[in-house]
Amino acid sequence: MKRIFTIFTLLFAVLFSSNDVSAQSLSDLLRGLGQGQSESTSGSAEGDSSKKGGLSDILSGVAGALGIGNSKAGIEQLAGTWSYSAPAVSFKSDNFLLKAGGAAAAANIEKKLEPYYKTAGLTSLVVTINTDSTFTFKGGRASLSGRIERNEQNGTYLFHFQAFKKVNIGSMEAFISLNGKNDMTLTFDISKLMTLMQRISALSSNTTLKGASALLNKYDGMTAGFDLKKTAEEVIPRKSLVMVSVIIPAYNAQAYLGECLESVLAQSFYDWEAIVVDDGSTDCTFEIAQKYSALDRRIRVLSTDNKGVSSARNSAISCIKGEWFTFLDSDDMLYPYALRAMLDVAEGADVICGGCERGVTVDDTRRNVNNVRHRVVSGAEALKEGLYQTGIQASACAKLYKTAVFRDVMFHADIRYEDLLYYCDVMIRASQVRVIDVPVYFYRDHSGSFVNTMSSDRLDVLHVVEMIEERCRHDAGLSAAAHDRRLSANFNMYGLLSVHDRDGRYSEVKERCWEVIKRYRFASLLNPEVRLKNKAGILVSCLGGGNFSSGFEACV
């Protein structure tokens, strides 16, 4: 579809450089045509109304082209599959004589556009409009989808397009007229096309593009598009599906929830829903979520008793409408290009993994990315990377999950480090995983976050890595990775308890950690896939638990 609108730029550049139009301004042309429209006029073909069937026919044609009288047409009347019939051009004016001249000029321009449409492949355009207000444009190999919104005040339609890889189209006003049940004219305001041309020109050194943009800036009274014929009467609705569901569990998140939701609203990709699950908050979290929901209907709010982040996520998974879903913690943010960058490589994958950055303040310079590279791995390979901590981060966030594959994979309630276990369950099921080379997720590093505080909940990781080890025991490669991840968790907990458990409350847990370390360390030391950090810890541990504790405390 990007190609379609780029071709529009080139077509108009060619059109307005032709001799019979560039010799005078468009306004002069319209005036000349308008003044010549009477049955007593003789002269040019454009001024000979007998060749057009008379002034009344011309005015009737203009009324149809401009959508006059069709303001009551609803989405139900537009629903169907529509195929290209011919180019369509119309001119807007409050003066009927100017409209008449515009109709004559439009017919002339449409003839000139036809061969260019054929060359550009626009004659294969198919537009599908669904009864749930979603649409798809297909032209050749290109495909573009989004949602239609009707402007009740002026009877026009707003097409919310999904973003292109390089040019963010956003929303465009369209003029639609129905001529019976099976003929439709769809045109876009030239002022919107001009914005597009300016963006394309900014990305290109092509002087034709720049010239066309400058020239058309004078003629914002024109609309251009397509005449379409209905080829399928019945359309199967998408049952209100959206492309991506963003799941946001929130507990006492009033300090950060606003920024979190703003990062979703700032996405360059339009077709998403956000589900905020208020997990029994005692602050203003629910009110903040409701305020954003009132501003944008794509944001839904659920309210539950306080049962923890796993239960909150499960509540949202049960009611998602997206073909894909992702998780976003209420104190974190997505970069503006996050959803688009992952979806661009989604075809054929079950999971798409993006990068994650952490810090105190978000990097506002990350506004867009181009030419995102990706690699393809199996679910088993992705699981190994996560367990060895050498590539993909073993977290639930910064990823897209295919709903059809993972809707029934739930988080384990009443246990922390639920992300690590969820990651394992997902990757065991996944066939193909795609990994992009850019960060899509900003993890806010603050003193109140779970990983920056010490509590008994942190010890849950010891149970989680045992569960993962059990899941992986039937595969030698995964089993070795799970062993190393268990070793790493016991290293970490042993060190944290050495620092924080001064009164010996968790001395038995600390002793068990040390026993696991001694039992597992040599296998990991000899494993070439184990990261150097773990091997360094193994060597220090050989000097004894006291020396390891001292070294850990010095690094904290």
PDB file of C-alpha atoms in Angstrom, residues 126 204 228 253 273 292 309 346 355 401 489 502:
ATOM      1  CA  VAL A 126      -9.214  -4.955  -3.561  1.00  0.00           C
ATOM      2  CA  SER A 204      13.875  11.006  -0.897  1.00  0.00           C
ATOM      3  CA  LEU A 228     -14.927   0.263  -7.030  1.00  0.00           C
ATOM      4  CA  ALA A 253       0.738   2.264  40.230  1.00  0.00           C
ATOM      5  CA  GLU A 273      -6.189  -2.714  22.588  1.00  0.00           C
ATOM      6  CA  TYR A 292      -7.498   7.056  29.909  1.00  0.00           C
ATOM      7  CA  VAL A 309       0.450  -9.982  39.165  1.00  0.00           C
ATOM      8  CA  ALA A 346       5.797 -11.785  12.675  1.00  0.00           C
ATOM      9  CA  GLY A 355      15.222  -6.094  23.323  1.00  0.00           C
ATOM     10  CA  TYR A 401       2.730 -14.073  21.603  1.00  0.00           C
ATOM     11  CA  ALA A 489      19.707 -18.891  41.015  1.00  0.00           C
ATOM     12  CA  ARG A 502      22.269 -11.100  59.377  1.00  0.00           C
TER      13      ARG A 502
END
